[in-house]
CSV table of C-alpha atoms in Angstrom, one decimal:
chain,number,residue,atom,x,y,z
A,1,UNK,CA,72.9,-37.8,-68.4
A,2,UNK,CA,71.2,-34.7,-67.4
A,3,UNK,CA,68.1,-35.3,-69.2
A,4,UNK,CA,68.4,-38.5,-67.7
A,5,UNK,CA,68.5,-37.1,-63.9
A,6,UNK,CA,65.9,-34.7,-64.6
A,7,UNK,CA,63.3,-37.4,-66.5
A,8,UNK,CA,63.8,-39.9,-63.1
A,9,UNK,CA,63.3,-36.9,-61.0
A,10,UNK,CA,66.7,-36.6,-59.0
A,11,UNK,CA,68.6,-33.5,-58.2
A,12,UNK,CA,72.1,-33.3,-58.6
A,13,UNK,CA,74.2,-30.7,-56.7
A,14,UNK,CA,75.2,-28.9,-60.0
A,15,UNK,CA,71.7,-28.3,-61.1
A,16,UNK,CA,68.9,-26.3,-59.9
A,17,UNK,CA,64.9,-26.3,-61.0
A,18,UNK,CA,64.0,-24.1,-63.7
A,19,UNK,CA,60.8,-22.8,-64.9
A,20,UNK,CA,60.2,-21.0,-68.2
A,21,UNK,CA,57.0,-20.3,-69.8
A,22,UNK,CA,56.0,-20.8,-73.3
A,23,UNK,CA,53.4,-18.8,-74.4
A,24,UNK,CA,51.1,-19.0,-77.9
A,25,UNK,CA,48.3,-18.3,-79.6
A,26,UNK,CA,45.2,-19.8,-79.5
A,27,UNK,CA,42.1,-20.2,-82.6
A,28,UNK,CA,39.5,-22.3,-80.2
A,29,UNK,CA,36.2,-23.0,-82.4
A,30,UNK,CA,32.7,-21.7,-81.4
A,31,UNK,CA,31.9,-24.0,-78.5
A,32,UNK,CA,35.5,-23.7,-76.8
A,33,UNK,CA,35.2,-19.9,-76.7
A,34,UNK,CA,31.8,-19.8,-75.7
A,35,UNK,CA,33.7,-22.4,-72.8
A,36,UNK,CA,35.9,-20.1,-71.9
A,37,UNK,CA,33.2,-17.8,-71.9
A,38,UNK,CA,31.8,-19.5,-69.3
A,39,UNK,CA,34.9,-20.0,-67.4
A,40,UNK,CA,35.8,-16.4,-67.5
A,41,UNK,CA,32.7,-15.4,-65.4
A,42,UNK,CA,32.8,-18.7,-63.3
A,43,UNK,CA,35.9,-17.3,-61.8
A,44,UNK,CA,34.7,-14.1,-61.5
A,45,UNK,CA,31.7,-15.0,-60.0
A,46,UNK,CA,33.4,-17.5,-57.6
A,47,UNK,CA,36.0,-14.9,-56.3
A,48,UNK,CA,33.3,-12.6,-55.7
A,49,UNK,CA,31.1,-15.0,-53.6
A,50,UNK,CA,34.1,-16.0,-52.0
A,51,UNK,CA,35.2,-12.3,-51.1
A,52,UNK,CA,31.8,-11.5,-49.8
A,53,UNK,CA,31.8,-14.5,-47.6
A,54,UNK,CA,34.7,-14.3,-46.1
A,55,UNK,CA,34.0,-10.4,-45.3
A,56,UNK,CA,30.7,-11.8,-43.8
A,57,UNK,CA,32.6,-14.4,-41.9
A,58,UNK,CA,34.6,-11.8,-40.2
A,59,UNK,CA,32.6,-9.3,-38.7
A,60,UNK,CA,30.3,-12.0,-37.9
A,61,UNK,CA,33.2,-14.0,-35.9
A,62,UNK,CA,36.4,-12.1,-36.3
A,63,UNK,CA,38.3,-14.9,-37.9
A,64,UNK,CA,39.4,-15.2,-41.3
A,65,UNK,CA,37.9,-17.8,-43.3
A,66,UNK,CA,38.1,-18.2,-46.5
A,67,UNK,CA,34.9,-21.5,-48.1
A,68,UNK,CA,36.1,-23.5,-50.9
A,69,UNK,CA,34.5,-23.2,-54.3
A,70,UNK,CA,32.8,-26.6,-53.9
A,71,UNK,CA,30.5,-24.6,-51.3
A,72,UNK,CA,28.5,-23.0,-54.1
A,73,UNK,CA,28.0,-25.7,-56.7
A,74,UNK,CA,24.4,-27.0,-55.9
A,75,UNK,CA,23.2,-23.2,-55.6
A,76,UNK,CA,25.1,-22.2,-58.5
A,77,UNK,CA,24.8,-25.4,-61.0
A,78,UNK,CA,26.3,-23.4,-64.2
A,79,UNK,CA,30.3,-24.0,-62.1
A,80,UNK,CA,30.2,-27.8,-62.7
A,81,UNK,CA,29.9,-26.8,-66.7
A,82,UNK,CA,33.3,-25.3,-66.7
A,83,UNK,CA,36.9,-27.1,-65.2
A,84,UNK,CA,37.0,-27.4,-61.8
A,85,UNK,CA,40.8,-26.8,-61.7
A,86,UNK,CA,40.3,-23.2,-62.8
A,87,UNK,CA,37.6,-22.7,-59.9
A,88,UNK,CA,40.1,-24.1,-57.4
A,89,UNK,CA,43.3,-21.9,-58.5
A,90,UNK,CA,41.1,-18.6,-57.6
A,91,UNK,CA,40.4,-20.0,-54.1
A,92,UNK,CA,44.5,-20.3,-54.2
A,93,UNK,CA,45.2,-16.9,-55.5
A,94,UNK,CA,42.4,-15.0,-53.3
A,95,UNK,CA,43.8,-17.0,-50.1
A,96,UNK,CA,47.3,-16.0,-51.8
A,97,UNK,CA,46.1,-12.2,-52.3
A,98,UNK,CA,45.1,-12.4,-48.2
A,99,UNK,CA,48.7,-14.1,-47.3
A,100,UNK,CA,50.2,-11.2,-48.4
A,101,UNK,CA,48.2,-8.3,-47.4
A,102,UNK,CA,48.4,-9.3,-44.1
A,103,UNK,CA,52.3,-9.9,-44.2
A,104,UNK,CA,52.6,-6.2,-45.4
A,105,UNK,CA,49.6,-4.7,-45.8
A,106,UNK,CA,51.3,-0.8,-46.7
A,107,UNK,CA,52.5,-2.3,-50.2
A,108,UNK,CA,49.4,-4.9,-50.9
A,109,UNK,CA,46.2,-3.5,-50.8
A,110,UNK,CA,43.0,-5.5,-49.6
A,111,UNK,CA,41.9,-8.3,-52.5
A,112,UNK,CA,38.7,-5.8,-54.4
A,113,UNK,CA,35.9,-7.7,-56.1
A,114,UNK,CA,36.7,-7.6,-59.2
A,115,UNK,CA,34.0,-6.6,-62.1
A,116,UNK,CA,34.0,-7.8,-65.8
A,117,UNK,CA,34.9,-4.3,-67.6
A,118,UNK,CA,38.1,-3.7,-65.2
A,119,UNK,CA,39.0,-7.1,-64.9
A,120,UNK,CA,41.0,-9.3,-67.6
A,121,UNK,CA,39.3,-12.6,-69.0
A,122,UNK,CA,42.2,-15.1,-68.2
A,123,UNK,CA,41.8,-18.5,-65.7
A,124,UNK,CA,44.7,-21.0,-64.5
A,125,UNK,CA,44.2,-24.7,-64.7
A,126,UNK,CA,46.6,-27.2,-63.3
A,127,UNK,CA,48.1,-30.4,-64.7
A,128,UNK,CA,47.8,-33.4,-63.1
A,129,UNK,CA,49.2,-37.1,-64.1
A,130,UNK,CA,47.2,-39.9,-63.7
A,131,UNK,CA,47.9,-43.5,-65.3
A,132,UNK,CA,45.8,-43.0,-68.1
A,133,UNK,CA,48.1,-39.7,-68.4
A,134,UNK,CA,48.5,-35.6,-67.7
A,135,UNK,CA,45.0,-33.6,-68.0
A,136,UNK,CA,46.6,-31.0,-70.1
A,137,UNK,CA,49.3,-31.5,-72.6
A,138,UNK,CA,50.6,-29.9,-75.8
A,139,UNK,CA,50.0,-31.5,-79.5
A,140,UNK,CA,51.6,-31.1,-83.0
A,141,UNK,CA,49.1,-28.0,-83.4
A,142,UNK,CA,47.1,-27.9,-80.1
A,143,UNK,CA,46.7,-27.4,-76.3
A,144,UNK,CA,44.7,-30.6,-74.8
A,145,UNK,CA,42.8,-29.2,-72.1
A,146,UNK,CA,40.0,-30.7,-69.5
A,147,UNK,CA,36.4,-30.0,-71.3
A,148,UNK,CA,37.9,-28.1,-74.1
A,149,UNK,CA,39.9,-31.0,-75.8
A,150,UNK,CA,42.5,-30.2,-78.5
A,151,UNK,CA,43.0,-26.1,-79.1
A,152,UNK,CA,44.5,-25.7,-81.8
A,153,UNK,CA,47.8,-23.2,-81.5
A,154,UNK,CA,50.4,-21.7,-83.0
A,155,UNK,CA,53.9,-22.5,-81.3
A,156,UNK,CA,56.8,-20.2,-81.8
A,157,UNK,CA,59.0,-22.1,-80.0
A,158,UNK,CA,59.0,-26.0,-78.5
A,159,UNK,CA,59.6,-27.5,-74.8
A,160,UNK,CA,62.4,-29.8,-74.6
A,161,UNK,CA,61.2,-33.7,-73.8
A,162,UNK,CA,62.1,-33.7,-70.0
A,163,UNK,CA,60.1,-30.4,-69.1
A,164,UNK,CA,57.2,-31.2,-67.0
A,165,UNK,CA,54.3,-29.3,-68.1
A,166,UNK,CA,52.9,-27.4,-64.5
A,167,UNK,CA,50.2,-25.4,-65.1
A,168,UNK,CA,47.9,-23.3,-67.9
A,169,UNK,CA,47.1,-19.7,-68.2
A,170,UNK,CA,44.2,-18.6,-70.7
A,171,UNK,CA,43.7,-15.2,-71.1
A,172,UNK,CA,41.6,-12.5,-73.7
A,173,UNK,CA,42.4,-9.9,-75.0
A,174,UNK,CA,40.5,-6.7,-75.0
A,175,UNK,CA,41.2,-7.0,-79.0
A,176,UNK,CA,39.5,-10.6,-78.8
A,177,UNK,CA,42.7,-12.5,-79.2
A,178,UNK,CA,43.2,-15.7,-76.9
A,179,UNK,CA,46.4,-16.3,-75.9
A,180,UNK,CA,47.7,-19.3,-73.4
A,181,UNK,CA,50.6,-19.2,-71.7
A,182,UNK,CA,52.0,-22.4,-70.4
A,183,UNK,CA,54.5,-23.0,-67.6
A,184,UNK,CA,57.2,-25.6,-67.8
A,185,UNK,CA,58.9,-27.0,-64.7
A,186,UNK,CA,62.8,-28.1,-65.9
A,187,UNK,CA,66.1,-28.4,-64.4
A,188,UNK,CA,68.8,-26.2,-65.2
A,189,UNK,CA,72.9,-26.5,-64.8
A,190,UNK,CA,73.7,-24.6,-62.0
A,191,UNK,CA,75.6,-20.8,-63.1
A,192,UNK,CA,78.7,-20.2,-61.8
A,193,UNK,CA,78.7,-17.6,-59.6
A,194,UNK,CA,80.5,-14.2,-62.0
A,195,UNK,CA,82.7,-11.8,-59.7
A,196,UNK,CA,82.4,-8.7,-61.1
A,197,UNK,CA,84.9,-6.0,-61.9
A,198,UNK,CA,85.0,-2.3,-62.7
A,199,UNK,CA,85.4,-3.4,-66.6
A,200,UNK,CA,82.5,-5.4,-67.1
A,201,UNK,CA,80.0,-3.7,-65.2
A,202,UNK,CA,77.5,-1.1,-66.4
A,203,UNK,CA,75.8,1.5,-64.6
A,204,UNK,CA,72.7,2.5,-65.9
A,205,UNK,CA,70.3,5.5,-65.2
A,206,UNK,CA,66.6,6.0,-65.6
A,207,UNK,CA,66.3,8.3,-68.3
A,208,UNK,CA,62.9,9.9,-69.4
A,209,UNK,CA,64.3,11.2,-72.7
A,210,UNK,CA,66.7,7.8,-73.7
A,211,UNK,CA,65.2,5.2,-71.2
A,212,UNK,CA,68.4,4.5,-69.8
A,213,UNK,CA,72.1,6.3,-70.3
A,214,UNK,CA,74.8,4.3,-69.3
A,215,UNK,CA,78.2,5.6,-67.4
A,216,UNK,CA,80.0,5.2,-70.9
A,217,UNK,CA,77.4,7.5,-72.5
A,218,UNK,CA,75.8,5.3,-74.3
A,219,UNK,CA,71.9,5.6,-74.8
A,220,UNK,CA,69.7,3.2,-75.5
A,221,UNK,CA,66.9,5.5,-77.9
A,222,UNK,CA,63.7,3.5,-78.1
A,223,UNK,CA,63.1,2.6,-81.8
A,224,UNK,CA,61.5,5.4,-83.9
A,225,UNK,CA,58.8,3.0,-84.7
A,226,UNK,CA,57.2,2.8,-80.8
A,227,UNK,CA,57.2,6.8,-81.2
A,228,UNK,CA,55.1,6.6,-84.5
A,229,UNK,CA,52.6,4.4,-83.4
A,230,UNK,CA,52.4,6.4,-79.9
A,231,UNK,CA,51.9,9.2,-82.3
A,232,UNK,CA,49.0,7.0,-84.2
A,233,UNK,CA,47.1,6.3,-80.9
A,234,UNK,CA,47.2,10.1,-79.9
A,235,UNK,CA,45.2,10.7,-83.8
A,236,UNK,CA,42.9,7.8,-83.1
A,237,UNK,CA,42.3,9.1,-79.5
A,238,UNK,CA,40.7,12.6,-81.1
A,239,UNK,CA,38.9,11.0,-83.9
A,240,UNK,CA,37.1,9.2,-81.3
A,241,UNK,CA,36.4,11.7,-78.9
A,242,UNK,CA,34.2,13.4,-81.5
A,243,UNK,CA,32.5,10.4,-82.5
A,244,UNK,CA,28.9,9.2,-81.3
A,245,UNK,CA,29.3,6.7,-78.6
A,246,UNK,CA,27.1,3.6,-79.9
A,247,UNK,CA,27.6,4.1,-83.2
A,248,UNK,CA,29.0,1.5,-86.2
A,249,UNK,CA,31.9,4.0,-86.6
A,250,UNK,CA,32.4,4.6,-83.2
A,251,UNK,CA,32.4,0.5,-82.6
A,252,UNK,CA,34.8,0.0,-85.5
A,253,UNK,CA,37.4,2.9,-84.0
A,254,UNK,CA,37.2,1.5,-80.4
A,255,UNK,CA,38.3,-1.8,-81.8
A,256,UNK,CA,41.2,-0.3,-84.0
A,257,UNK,CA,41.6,1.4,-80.9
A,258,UNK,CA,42.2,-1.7,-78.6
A,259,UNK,CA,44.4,-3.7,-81.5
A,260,UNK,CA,46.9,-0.9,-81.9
A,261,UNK,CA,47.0,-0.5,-77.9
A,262,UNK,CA,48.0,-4.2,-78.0
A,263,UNK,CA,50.4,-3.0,-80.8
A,264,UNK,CA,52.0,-0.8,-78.9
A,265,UNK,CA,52.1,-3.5,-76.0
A,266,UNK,CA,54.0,-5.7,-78.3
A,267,UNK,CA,56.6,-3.6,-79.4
A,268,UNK,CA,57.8,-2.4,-76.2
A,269,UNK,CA,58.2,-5.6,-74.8
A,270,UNK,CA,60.0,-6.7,-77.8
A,271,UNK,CA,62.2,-3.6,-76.9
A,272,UNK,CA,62.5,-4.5,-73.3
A,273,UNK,CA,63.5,-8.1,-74.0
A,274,UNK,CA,66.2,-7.2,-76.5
A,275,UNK,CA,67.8,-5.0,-74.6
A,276,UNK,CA,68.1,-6.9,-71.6
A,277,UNK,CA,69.5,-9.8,-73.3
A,278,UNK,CA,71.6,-7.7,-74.9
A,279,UNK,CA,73.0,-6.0,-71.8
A,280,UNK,CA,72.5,-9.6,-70.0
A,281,UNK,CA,75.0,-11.4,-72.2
A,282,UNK,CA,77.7,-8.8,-72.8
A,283,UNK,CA,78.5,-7.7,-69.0
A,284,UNK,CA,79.3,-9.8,-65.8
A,285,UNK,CA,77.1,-7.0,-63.2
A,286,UNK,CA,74.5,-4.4,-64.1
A,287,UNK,CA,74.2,-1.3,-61.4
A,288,UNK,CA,71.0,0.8,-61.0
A,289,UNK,CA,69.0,2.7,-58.9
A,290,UNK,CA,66.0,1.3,-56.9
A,291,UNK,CA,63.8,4.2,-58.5
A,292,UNK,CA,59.8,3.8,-57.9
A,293,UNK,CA,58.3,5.0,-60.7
A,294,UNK,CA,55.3,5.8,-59.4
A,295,UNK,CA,56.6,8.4,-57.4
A,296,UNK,CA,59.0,9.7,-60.3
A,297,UNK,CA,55.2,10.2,-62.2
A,298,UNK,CA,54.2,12.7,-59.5
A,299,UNK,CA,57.4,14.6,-59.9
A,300,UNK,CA,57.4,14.7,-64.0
A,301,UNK,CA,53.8,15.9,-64.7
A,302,UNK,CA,54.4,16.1,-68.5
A,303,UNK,CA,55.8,12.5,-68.9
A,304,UNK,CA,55.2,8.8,-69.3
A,305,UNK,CA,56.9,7.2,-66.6
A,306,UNK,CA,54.9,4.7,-66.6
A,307,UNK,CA,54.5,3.7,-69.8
A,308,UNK,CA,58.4,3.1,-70.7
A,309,UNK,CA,58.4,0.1,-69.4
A,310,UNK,CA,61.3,0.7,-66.8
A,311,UNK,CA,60.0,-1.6,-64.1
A,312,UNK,CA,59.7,-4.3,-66.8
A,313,UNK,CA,63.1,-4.0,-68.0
A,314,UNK,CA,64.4,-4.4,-64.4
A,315,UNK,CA,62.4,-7.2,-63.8
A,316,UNK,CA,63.8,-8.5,-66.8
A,317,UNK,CA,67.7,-7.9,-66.2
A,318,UNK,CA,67.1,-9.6,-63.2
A,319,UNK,CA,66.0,-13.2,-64.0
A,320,UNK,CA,68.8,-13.2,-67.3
A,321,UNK,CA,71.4,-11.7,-65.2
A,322,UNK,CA,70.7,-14.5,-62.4
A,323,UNK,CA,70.4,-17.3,-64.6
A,324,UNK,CA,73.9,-16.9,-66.0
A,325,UNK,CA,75.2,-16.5,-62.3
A,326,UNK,CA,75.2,-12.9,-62.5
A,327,UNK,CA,74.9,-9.8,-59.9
A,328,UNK,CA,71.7,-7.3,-60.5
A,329,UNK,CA,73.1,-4.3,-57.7
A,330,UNK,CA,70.4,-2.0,-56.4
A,331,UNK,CA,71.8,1.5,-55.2
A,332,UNK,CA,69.4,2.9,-52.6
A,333,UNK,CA,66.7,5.1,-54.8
A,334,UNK,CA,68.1,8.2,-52.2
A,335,UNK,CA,71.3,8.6,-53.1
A,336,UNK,CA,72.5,11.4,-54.6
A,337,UNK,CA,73.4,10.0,-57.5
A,338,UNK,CA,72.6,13.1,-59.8
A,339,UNK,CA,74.6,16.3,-57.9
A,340,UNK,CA,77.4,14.3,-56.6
A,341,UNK,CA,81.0,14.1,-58.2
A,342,UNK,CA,82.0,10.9,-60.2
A,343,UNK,CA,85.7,12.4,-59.9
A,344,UNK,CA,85.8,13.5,-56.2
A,345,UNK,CA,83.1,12.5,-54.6
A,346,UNK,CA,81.8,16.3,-53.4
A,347,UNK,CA,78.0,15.7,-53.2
A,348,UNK,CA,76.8,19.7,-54.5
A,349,UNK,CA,73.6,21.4,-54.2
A,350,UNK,CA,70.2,20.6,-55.2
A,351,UNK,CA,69.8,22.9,-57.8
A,352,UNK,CA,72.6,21.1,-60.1
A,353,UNK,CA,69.4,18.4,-60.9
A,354,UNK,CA,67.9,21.0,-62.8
A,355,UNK,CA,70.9,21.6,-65.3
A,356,UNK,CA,71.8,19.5,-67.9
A,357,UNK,CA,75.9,20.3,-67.7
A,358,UNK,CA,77.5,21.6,-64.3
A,359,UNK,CA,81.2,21.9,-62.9
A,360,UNK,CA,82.1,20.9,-59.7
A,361,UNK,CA,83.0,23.4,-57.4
A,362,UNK,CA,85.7,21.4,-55.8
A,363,UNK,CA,87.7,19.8,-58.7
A,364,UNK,CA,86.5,21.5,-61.8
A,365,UNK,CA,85.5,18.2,-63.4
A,366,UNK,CA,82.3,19.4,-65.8
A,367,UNK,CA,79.5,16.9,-65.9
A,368,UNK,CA,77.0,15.5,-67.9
A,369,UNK,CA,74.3,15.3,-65.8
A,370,UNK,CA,72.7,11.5,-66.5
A,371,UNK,CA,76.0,10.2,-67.3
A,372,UNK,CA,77.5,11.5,-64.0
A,373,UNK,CA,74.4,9.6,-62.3
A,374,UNK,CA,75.2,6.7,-63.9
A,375,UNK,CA,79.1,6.6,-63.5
A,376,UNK,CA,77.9,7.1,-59.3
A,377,UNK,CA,75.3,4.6,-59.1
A,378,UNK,CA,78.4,1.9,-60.9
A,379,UNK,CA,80.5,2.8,-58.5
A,380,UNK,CA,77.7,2.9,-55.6
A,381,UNK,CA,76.7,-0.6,-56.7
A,382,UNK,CA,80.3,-2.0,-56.4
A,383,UNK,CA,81.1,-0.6,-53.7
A,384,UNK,CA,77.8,-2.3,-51.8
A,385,UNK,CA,78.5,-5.6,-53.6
A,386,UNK,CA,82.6,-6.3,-52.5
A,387,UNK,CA,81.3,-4.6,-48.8
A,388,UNK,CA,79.1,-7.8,-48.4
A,389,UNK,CA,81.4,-10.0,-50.4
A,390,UNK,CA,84.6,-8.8,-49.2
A,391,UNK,CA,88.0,-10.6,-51.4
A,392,UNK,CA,90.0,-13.7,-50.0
A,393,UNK,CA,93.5,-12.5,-49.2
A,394,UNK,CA,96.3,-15.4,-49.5
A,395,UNK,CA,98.6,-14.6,-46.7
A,396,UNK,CA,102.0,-16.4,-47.6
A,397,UNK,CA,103.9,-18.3,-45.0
């Protein structure tokens, strides 16, 4: 009956619209990837003309003004060769890049014109349904799209019947790869919301050494194979450095180079995905810290904050926790997590964040450092989340 509801379009109270994305590997022939080619720098060239104009527009009037990409197409003839769906989606997302640095213009910077060795090749094209039928849809062993026809792919996993196919994303790699990711518009049974209790939540802390350490003392270590390919780049990165620049052998290391990068790319989010499931399935409420990482990379000069993938896992948590009707609590990123007491609540002095093992003063209790974090940003994130969702008491008559 569900499949039902959601085919015809209706929306019963106990579901909610879904989205997932499905994404797979391309093998287009010569003349689709000289096509998307072509598309690439159509994209790029329209959001610079765009950019420029609008810039132009301003100073000239002082109002913001954004033309649409059908503005440029009998000066620039080469646009009507590639889908005009993917010239119309980077009007959307430069007009969506503007919406939001004017909303809060401190943490989104002003939309840069974007240049084809920083930039990523990738463009978005939308599915529409006419009565001959959709402008994009998926085949035993292909993507159908407008002006490309049948790509062929490889799937690793199928929609189910009822979800309606949205939108397209086709992206290369710096390795040479193309890769399509496709979003699916579904509708989900509604999760019961979970209350959480001191016994099935985790506290987890940001650890540089063990990613995270959780207020059992558990760690989760990444997977010695991620260290020996970090290892691998580090060798590849020297060889190159004393190569010729231009050269065969240079050319051939720059694209071993790129194709373990992606490597490495790989694995940690097959990491990152595991572990959230993992952690996603097996407690009702996860607990951490709203660290920025970027600032934690000023602070630890000699590590990779960034590259661990934190932020990701979050990101990650957040979206399986929710979807099971689950609570992701954020503890304030300045709270003293680190030098305060687990047992009595006596926050100590600065310098205890430098040692790995300290006593408190007060009740003697010795702590591990990253565990003790942990144990305060669980009880930190329960005590935020029954403050705002305080229990129903039954009073008897």
């Amino acid at each position: 009956m569900a499949e039902k509801n959601a085919t015809n379009g209706k929306n019963p109270d106990n579901q909610t619209p879904q989205f997932t994305t499905i994404k797979v590997r391309l093998y287009p022939d010569a003349a689709q990837a000289e096509l998307f080619k072509k598309t690439f720098g159509c994209c790029r060239y329209i959001w610079n003309r765009m950019l420029a104009d609008q810039q132009r527009f301003y100073l000239e009037t002082g109002t913001h003004f954004i033309p649409t990409p059908a503005k440029y197409k009998n000066e620039a003839p080469f646009l009507r060769e590639v889908d005009n769906q993917a010239l119309i989606q980077e009007h959307n997302k430069l007009s969506q890049a503007f919406r939001v640095f004017f909303k809060n213009p401190e943490a989104f910077g002003y939309p840069n014109f974007k240049r084809r060795k920083d930039d990523r090749d990738s463009f978005t094209a939308c599915n529409h349904f006419f009565a001959s039928g959709p402008t994009i849809y998926i085949t035993r062993d292909g993507v159908r799209m407008t002006k490309a026809g049948i790509v062929r792919a490889s799937f690793h996993r199928r929609p189910q019947a009822w979800w309606k196919l949205k939108r397209i994303t086709v992206e290369k790699t710096r390795s040479g790869k193309y890769y399509c990711c496709i979003l699916y518009e579904h509708r989900a049974r509604r999760a019961e919301p979970v209350i959480p209790t001191a016994e099935t939540t985790i506290g987890l802390k940001y650890s540089m050494p063990h990613f995270y350490v959780a207020d059992d003392g558990s760690a989760a270590d990444p997977p010695h194979w991620l260290k020996q390919s970090q290892e691998k780049l580090a060798g590849m990165q020297r060889r190159l450095c004393r190569m010729q620049p231009g050269s065969q052998n240079y050319q051939e290391m720059v694209r071993k180079y790129r194709l373990l990068h992606e490597h490495i790319a790989n694995q940690r989010r097959d990491f990152i995905h595991k572990e959230s499931r993992r952690i996603a399935n097996a407690w009702d409420a996860v607990c951490v810290r709203a660290d920025v990482l970027t600032e934690i990379s000023r602070d630890m000069k000699l590590g990779y904050v960034k590259d661990s993938g934190y932020g990701m896992f979050r990101e990650c948590l957040r979206y399986k926790l929710e979807r099971q009707g689950k609570p992701l609590l954020m503890v304030d990123r300045y709270f003293p997590t680190t030098r305060t007491c687990s047992a009595c609540g006596m926050a100590g002095d600065a310098v205890h964040y430098k040692k790995n093992f300290w006593t408190c003063p007060r009740c003697g209790a010795v702590h591990q450092r990253e565990i003790n974090a942990a144990q305060n940003i669980k009880a930190q994130g329960l005590g935020q989340y029954f403050s705002a969702h305080p229990p129903l008491v039954n009073i008897g008559s």
